[in-house]
Amino acid sequence: MGSGDSKLHFRKAVIQLTTKTQPVEASDDAFWDQFWSDASTTVQDIFALVPAAEIRAVREESPSNLATLCYKAVEKLVQGADSGCSSEKQRQTVLNCTRLLTRILPYIFEDADWRGFFWSTVPGAGRAGNLEEDDGEDEARPLAELLLLAIADLLFCPDFTVQSCKRNSPDTALDTQAIDSCEYIWEAGVGFAHSPPYNHVHDTNRTELLKLLLTCFSEAMYLPPSADRKSVNPWVSFFCSSENRHALPLFTSLLNVVCAYDPVGYGIPYNYLLSSDQREQLVVHVIQVLIIALEHEGVARASLQVLGGISPSAAVGQQEPAEAENLFVNYLSRIHRDEDLSFMLKGLTQLLNNPLVQTYLPHSAKKIQFHQELLLLFWKLCDINKKFLFFVLKSSDVLDVLVPILFYLNDARADQSRVGLVHIGVFILLLLSGERNFGVRLNKPYVLRVPMDIPVFTGTHADLLIVIFHKIVSSGHHRLQPLFDCLLTVIVNISPYLKSLSMVAANKLLHLLEAFSTPWFLFSSPQNHYLVFFLLEVFNNVIQYQFDGNSNLVYAIIRKRSIFHQLANLPSDMASIQKALQQKKRKSGLSRSGSVTSEAADNSRVPVAAEPRMFNASLEATPGIDKITEKAQVSEEGTMVSVSDVPPSVGTSDTESNLDRDHEISHAQSETTSGQPSAISASAPWSANPDWVTSWKVKLPLQTIMRLLQVLVPQVEKICIDKGLTDESEILNFLQHGTLVGLLPVPHPILIRKYQANAGTAAWFRTYMWGVIYLRNVDPPVWYDTDIRLFEIQRI
């Protein structure tokens, strides 16, 4: 009864606010207290009792009332932070104000005229509302800064969001400014050894405050996408600066909470059905705040020096001028101790592998749902802290990251609502493949049997990667076609280090070449022939550097030698081009402009639509492969040398064709983005012609493969005739013990395409990240039905 009455009073207050034509005085505490004095309202109640239409009505018709409401709510948060939330009533007031601001802020951001409201020091309501500080400097702070500092203080408020280390007598007020928040870090891990006792009330209160912090940061969603956006998010920039005295303990708390989270616990079957896990909700919001904070990098990271490990005792203000620097990025870049890097990697791999865990009792183990945020965080860790990247790659632990990523890629390949998940997975693999150690680690046998609909094979993790990539190309959603270049680039990068490909993987590579080299496919797009170049480079790398152990691939090349002969003799006259394009309509196979189908024997899943009543966030176009990679050659000592630094040499024709091809890709893709015609080509439709075909046909790196076929095919045929062989095992045995030393062209330099940061992928990551956060925050639906401009929300 009491609860119903209190909600009725709250609803009446909302109606009064929307219907009053005259501004309500800020000093009218009796009126304003109705919005936050009730002890029984939940965040769901706030969202139900404050409809979107009424918030917009107040914004348009009574702007001063909305301004005063925001000022008064922030005032209550500041007062709560200053007093340390010593009473239960004050804690409830803080939570209600937090929920109310979470509800209102998106409607402030969606209106361009209101967007600067929190960053102005408006006289009147704010000053009359007693937003008082001890010194004149804080008095002049914009409302946004007061709000962010109050949230930071509240996140380290003893007995509200953290366990109190000291007991204050009832007569002694808590001096929050004297608190050393480094003593109150939420979880043991990086830079902090003490693990505080678990308190679900504290976790719930932290979650509410982090939800408000996310909402503050979400101003970025209401600005249109722009690859060359120069301005940073002012909310993130201020919160991660040295103005926030809690920056270090907060960064450490967020990182440790994610990496220490164990959803399975002691492994009691179905335990997650018996009791709610407050920690999971906290972890979801923690990881979302973390990836947003790390997305705004402030000053260039190149100027940051790796200075030693972070420690809670380190002073926050010892860095460069705060307004130019993101301390979260700085602290992350400085983590270097092996035990800290191990803690981070172990925590992330445990969470990434959680959905793959199989138990004898179906659905008995808790499955987490925030793997997209985990992949974004892993990307940021590798991108910002190169010591972490090298730590990941220095042992086989990198395979504990690879397998779940391949699982997600395979699981999401046909679902249009998870196209972004496939992109982030491929980008991570592209980043890892730029390092030699990644290719070397892939030679470890794959013995773990993760539930995936792929052909059974006995082989290595490299085989698993190739089989999954083949499935993405052959039976993935058509929106993944701009990723084909990226997928093949990963295979090219690892190919010089692959010691023994299985027959299954070898056949998959030959099938891709067969599909990509059909005349109708080559002639149907100005960029399709690049895929053939990539695959030929894969074969050349294996033959030149790993011939001895790759009899399966050599045998597959011999069996499919007609593909290479057809490529060498590809017709380039106009009549043949027209004839090939006419056959296109009758062909089923791989096309960047049509549907994607698989070979019949592959048993692949047909692309399906997402579940009904789902929403999907649009994504930015994926930049061309030349925009997201830089080319480097591997020297004999194993070091990387930029291609631009390599002096001209006599290299083989294969090497020259690879470099010429890359130059051609750069030139051609500067005219197009993700396979979409530029404005010029849109007005004059492109069509294949003899000159164009000849221009790239003469650069096909076929010399090494043709020489191999010239030497081995007669030998294999002679063995078959002499011994009457019908069993391929003896042929494989012959190839295993054969050699081509002195018969092949001089080995070409290994060419690696390393990921390089660029404006296009930065815009893609920003859009994808906010799209994930939008779709994951549905209870309550913080941004639902507001005027989002960073991406489009599609009902699918």
mmCIF file of C-alpha atoms in Angstrom, residues 162-345:
data_model
loop_
_atom_site.group_PDB
_atom_site.id
_atom_site.type_symbol
_atom_site.label_atom_id
_atom_site.label_comp_id
_atom_site.label_asym_id
_atom_site.label_seq_id
_atom_site.Cartn_x
_atom_site.Cartn_y
_atom_site.Cartn_z
ATOM 1 C CA VAL A 162 33.172 0.102 -0.685
ATOM 2 C CA GLN A 163 33.846 -1.730 2.562
ATOM 3 C CA SER A 164 34.802 0.678 5.319
ATOM 4 C CA CYS A 165 38.373 0.223 6.538
ATOM 5 C CA LYS A 166 37.874 2.374 9.648
ATOM 6 C CA ARG A 167 34.940 2.802 11.946
ATOM 7 C CA ASN A 168 33.802 6.356 12.523
ATOM 8 C CA SER A 169 31.931 7.186 15.669
ATOM 9 C CA PRO A 170 28.402 8.484 15.126
ATOM 10 C CA ASP A 171 29.472 11.924 16.255
ATOM 11 C CA THR A 172 32.370 12.122 13.797
ATOM 12 C CA ALA A 173 31.506 13.128 10.245
ATOM 13 C CA LEU A 174 33.406 11.339 7.496
ATOM 14 C CA ASP A 175 35.836 13.613 5.662
ATOM 15 C CA THR A 176 35.542 12.244 2.125
ATOM 16 C CA GLN A 177 38.271 14.527 0.789
ATOM 17 C CA ALA A 178 40.739 12.964 3.238
ATOM 18 C CA ILE A 179 40.023 9.415 2.040
ATOM 19 C CA ASP A 180 42.850 7.680 0.200
ATOM 20 C CA SER A 181 40.769 5.772 -2.336
ATOM 21 C CA CYS A 182 43.775 3.590 -3.243
ATOM 22 C CA GLU A 183 42.996 1.733 0.003
ATOM 23 C CA TYR A 184 39.494 0.982 -1.260
ATOM 24 C CA ILE A 185 40.245 -0.607 -4.663
ATOM 25 C CA TRP A 186 37.372 -2.965 -5.415
ATOM 26 C CA GLU A 187 39.277 -6.138 -6.236
ATOM 27 C CA ALA A 188 42.729 -7.676 -5.907
ATOM 28 C CA GLY A 189 44.869 -7.917 -9.015
ATOM 29 C CA VAL A 190 47.014 -5.345 -10.819
ATOM 30 C CA GLY A 191 48.711 -3.104 -8.250
ATOM 31 C CA PHE A 192 46.555 -4.296 -5.324
ATOM 32 C CA ALA A 193 46.897 -7.501 -3.346
ATOM 33 C CA HIS A 194 43.992 -7.303 -0.893
ATOM 34 C CA SER A 195 40.620 -8.718 -1.947
ATOM 35 C CA PRO A 196 37.766 -7.017 -0.051
ATOM 36 C CA PRO A 197 34.855 -9.158 1.169
ATOM 37 C CA TYR A 198 32.016 -9.473 -1.325
ATOM 38 C CA ASN A 199 28.992 -7.250 -0.651
ATOM 39 C CA HIS A 200 26.119 -7.444 -3.127
ATOM 40 C CA VAL A 201 24.631 -4.115 -1.917
ATOM 41 C CA HIS A 202 27.888 -2.352 -2.753
ATOM 42 C CA ASP A 203 27.933 -4.035 -6.159
ATOM 43 C CA THR A 204 24.369 -2.894 -6.831
ATOM 44 C CA ASN A 205 25.161 0.711 -5.856
ATOM 45 C CA ARG A 206 28.313 0.701 -8.005
ATOM 46 C CA THR A 207 26.272 -0.588 -10.936
ATOM 47 C CA GLU A 208 23.738 2.273 -10.591
ATOM 48 C CA LEU A 209 26.520 4.882 -10.534
ATOM 49 C CA LEU A 210 28.366 3.302 -13.475
ATOM 50 C CA LYS A 211 25.103 3.260 -15.431
ATOM 51 C CA LEU A 212 24.856 7.019 -14.886
ATOM 52 C CA LEU A 213 28.513 7.418 -15.889
ATOM 53 C CA LEU A 214 27.830 5.481 -19.101
ATOM 54 C CA THR A 215 24.883 7.753 -19.770
ATOM 55 C CA CYS A 216 27.102 10.830 -19.302
ATOM 56 C CA PHE A 217 29.631 9.408 -21.770
ATOM 57 C CA SER A 218 26.885 8.588 -24.289
ATOM 58 C CA GLU A 219 26.769 12.107 -25.702
ATOM 59 C CA ALA A 220 28.918 10.564 -28.473
ATOM 60 C CA MET A 221 25.875 8.623 -29.720
ATOM 61 C CA TYR A 222 24.032 11.826 -30.552
ATOM 62 C CA LEU A 223 26.710 13.178 -32.889
ATOM 63 C CA PRO A 224 26.885 12.033 -36.536
ATOM 64 C CA PRO A 225 29.698 9.606 -37.461
ATOM 65 C CA SER A 226 32.873 11.156 -38.777
ATOM 66 C CA ALA A 227 36.151 9.391 -39.545
ATOM 67 C CA ASP A 228 38.121 12.602 -39.099
ATOM 68 C CA ARG A 229 36.429 13.731 -35.871
ATOM 69 C CA LYS A 230 39.022 15.827 -34.062
ATOM 70 C CA SER A 231 37.149 16.679 -30.865
ATOM 71 C CA VAL A 232 37.165 14.229 -27.975
ATOM 72 C CA ASN A 233 34.212 13.442 -25.776
ATOM 73 C CA PRO A 234 34.431 16.153 -23.059
ATOM 74 C CA TRP A 235 32.810 13.884 -20.462
ATOM 75 C CA VAL A 236 35.393 11.127 -20.982
ATOM 76 C CA SER A 237 38.247 13.602 -21.327
ATOM 77 C CA PHE A 238 37.521 15.246 -17.968
ATOM 78 C CA PHE A 239 36.745 12.034 -16.089
ATOM 79 C CA CYS A 240 40.030 10.426 -17.189
ATOM 80 C CA SER A 241 42.157 13.485 -16.441
ATOM 81 C CA SER A 242 44.057 14.331 -13.257
ATOM 82 C CA GLU A 243 41.110 16.523 -12.252
ATOM 83 C CA ASN A 244 39.625 13.227 -11.076
ATOM 84 C CA ARG A 245 41.685 12.346 -7.994
ATOM 85 C CA HIS A 246 40.291 8.810 -8.100
ATOM 86 C CA ALA A 247 41.517 8.101 -11.656
ATOM 87 C CA LEU A 248 44.193 5.566 -10.663
ATOM 88 C CA PRO A 249 42.205 3.540 -8.088
ATOM 89 C CA LEU A 250 39.166 3.623 -10.347
ATOM 90 C CA PHE A 251 41.092 2.358 -13.388
ATOM 91 C CA THR A 252 42.656 -0.361 -11.234
ATOM 92 C CA SER A 253 39.277 -1.308 -9.749
ATOM 93 C CA LEU A 254 37.605 -1.590 -13.148
ATOM 94 C CA LEU A 255 40.407 -3.654 -14.672
ATOM 95 C CA ASN A 256 40.672 -5.983 -11.681
ATOM 96 C CA VAL A 257 36.922 -6.542 -11.375
ATOM 97 C CA VAL A 258 36.771 -7.743 -15.002
ATOM 98 C CA CYS A 259 39.891 -9.922 -14.895
ATOM 99 C CA ALA A 260 39.045 -11.476 -11.508
ATOM 100 C CA TYR A 261 35.420 -12.309 -12.334
ATOM 101 C CA ASP A 262 34.644 -16.024 -12.253
ATOM 102 C CA PRO A 263 31.078 -16.708 -13.459
ATOM 103 C CA VAL A 264 31.286 -20.427 -12.675
ATOM 104 C CA GLY A 265 32.550 -20.072 -9.109
ATOM 105 C CA TYR A 266 32.944 -23.428 -7.417
ATOM 106 C CA GLY A 267 31.227 -25.141 -10.336
ATOM 107 C CA ILE A 268 28.082 -26.232 -8.495
ATOM 108 C CA PRO A 269 25.621 -27.259 -11.256
ATOM 109 C CA TYR A 270 22.786 -24.799 -11.885
ATOM 110 C CA ASN A 271 23.973 -22.488 -9.084
ATOM 111 C CA TYR A 272 23.231 -19.450 -11.261
ATOM 112 C CA LEU A 273 19.540 -20.451 -11.324
ATOM 113 C CA LEU A 274 19.323 -20.579 -7.530
ATOM 114 C CA SER A 275 20.694 -17.114 -6.764
ATOM 115 C CA SER A 276 21.167 -13.947 -8.787
ATOM 116 C CA ASP A 277 24.706 -12.882 -9.594
ATOM 117 C CA GLN A 278 25.004 -9.181 -8.797
ATOM 118 C CA ARG A 279 28.652 -9.275 -9.787
ATOM 119 C CA GLU A 280 27.827 -10.067 -13.433
ATOM 120 C CA GLN A 281 25.745 -6.898 -13.809
ATOM 121 C CA LEU A 282 28.580 -4.917 -12.285
ATOM 122 C CA VAL A 283 31.154 -6.540 -14.587
ATOM 123 C CA VAL A 284 29.075 -5.704 -17.682
ATOM 124 C CA HIS A 285 28.917 -2.013 -16.768
ATOM 125 C CA VAL A 286 32.548 -1.982 -15.632
ATOM 126 C CA ILE A 287 33.820 -3.333 -18.952
ATOM 127 C CA GLN A 288 31.621 -0.919 -20.914
ATOM 128 C CA VAL A 289 32.934 2.087 -18.968
ATOM 129 C CA LEU A 290 36.480 0.788 -19.415
ATOM 130 C CA ILE A 291 36.357 0.388 -23.199
ATOM 131 C CA ILE A 292 34.793 3.838 -23.590
ATOM 132 C CA ALA A 293 37.408 5.450 -21.358
ATOM 133 C CA LEU A 294 40.203 3.772 -23.326
ATOM 134 C CA GLU A 295 38.711 4.823 -26.681
ATOM 135 C CA HIS A 296 39.653 8.465 -26.078
ATOM 136 C CA GLU A 297 43.406 8.529 -26.087
ATOM 137 C CA GLY A 298 44.178 12.214 -25.467
ATOM 138 C CA VAL A 299 47.778 12.886 -26.471
ATOM 139 C CA ALA A 300 49.477 10.553 -28.914
ATOM 140 C CA ARG A 301 50.520 7.334 -27.222
ATOM 141 C CA ALA A 302 53.849 7.434 -29.002
ATOM 142 C CA SER A 303 54.985 10.137 -26.591
ATOM 143 C CA LEU A 304 54.178 8.040 -23.534
ATOM 144 C CA GLN A 305 57.146 6.329 -21.988
ATOM 145 C CA VAL A 306 56.826 2.942 -20.334
ATOM 146 C CA LEU A 307 57.778 3.910 -16.806
ATOM 147 C CA GLY A 308 57.410 0.959 -14.424
ATOM 148 C CA GLY A 309 54.343 -0.785 -13.102
ATOM 149 C CA ILE A 310 51.414 1.084 -11.691
ATOM 150 C CA SER A 311 51.020 1.147 -7.946
ATOM 151 C CA PRO A 312 48.157 2.467 -5.840
ATOM 152 C CA SER A 313 50.623 4.684 -4.058
ATOM 153 C CA ALA A 314 51.573 6.458 -7.289
ATOM 154 C CA ALA A 315 50.416 10.032 -7.403
ATOM 155 C CA VAL A 316 47.802 10.817 -10.020
ATOM 156 C CA GLY A 317 49.132 14.252 -10.845
ATOM 157 C CA GLN A 318 52.667 13.384 -11.860
ATOM 158 C CA GLN A 319 51.994 13.200 -15.592
ATOM 159 C CA GLU A 320 51.947 15.702 -18.426
ATOM 160 C CA PRO A 321 49.334 18.480 -18.368
ATOM 161 C CA ALA A 322 46.054 16.768 -17.560
ATOM 162 C CA GLU A 323 43.912 18.445 -20.187
ATOM 163 C CA ALA A 324 45.931 16.728 -22.926
ATOM 164 C CA GLU A 325 46.207 13.274 -21.416
ATOM 165 C CA ASN A 326 43.953 10.323 -20.725
ATOM 166 C CA LEU A 327 45.243 8.793 -17.484
ATOM 167 C CA PHE A 328 43.399 5.515 -18.086
ATOM 168 C CA VAL A 329 45.380 5.057 -21.320
ATOM 169 C CA ASN A 330 48.571 6.139 -19.574
ATOM 170 C CA TYR A 331 48.154 3.663 -16.709
ATOM 171 C CA LEU A 332 47.303 0.811 -19.052
ATOM 172 C CA SER A 333 50.350 1.507 -21.225
ATOM 173 C CA ARG A 334 52.631 1.319 -18.157
ATOM 174 C CA ILE A 335 51.638 -2.121 -16.855
ATOM 175 C CA HIS A 336 54.712 -4.305 -17.377
ATOM 176 C CA ARG A 337 55.171 -6.858 -14.572
ATOM 177 C CA ASP A 338 54.737 -10.452 -15.720
ATOM 178 C CA GLU A 339 52.431 -11.308 -12.806
ATOM 179 C CA ASP A 340 50.119 -8.416 -13.740
ATOM 180 C CA LEU A 341 50.126 -9.303 -17.443
ATOM 181 C CA SER A 342 49.478 -12.947 -16.541
ATOM 182 C CA PHE A 343 46.562 -11.978 -14.285
ATOM 183 C CA MET A 344 44.998 -9.928 -17.099
ATOM 184 C CA LEU A 345 45.480 -12.612 -19.754
#
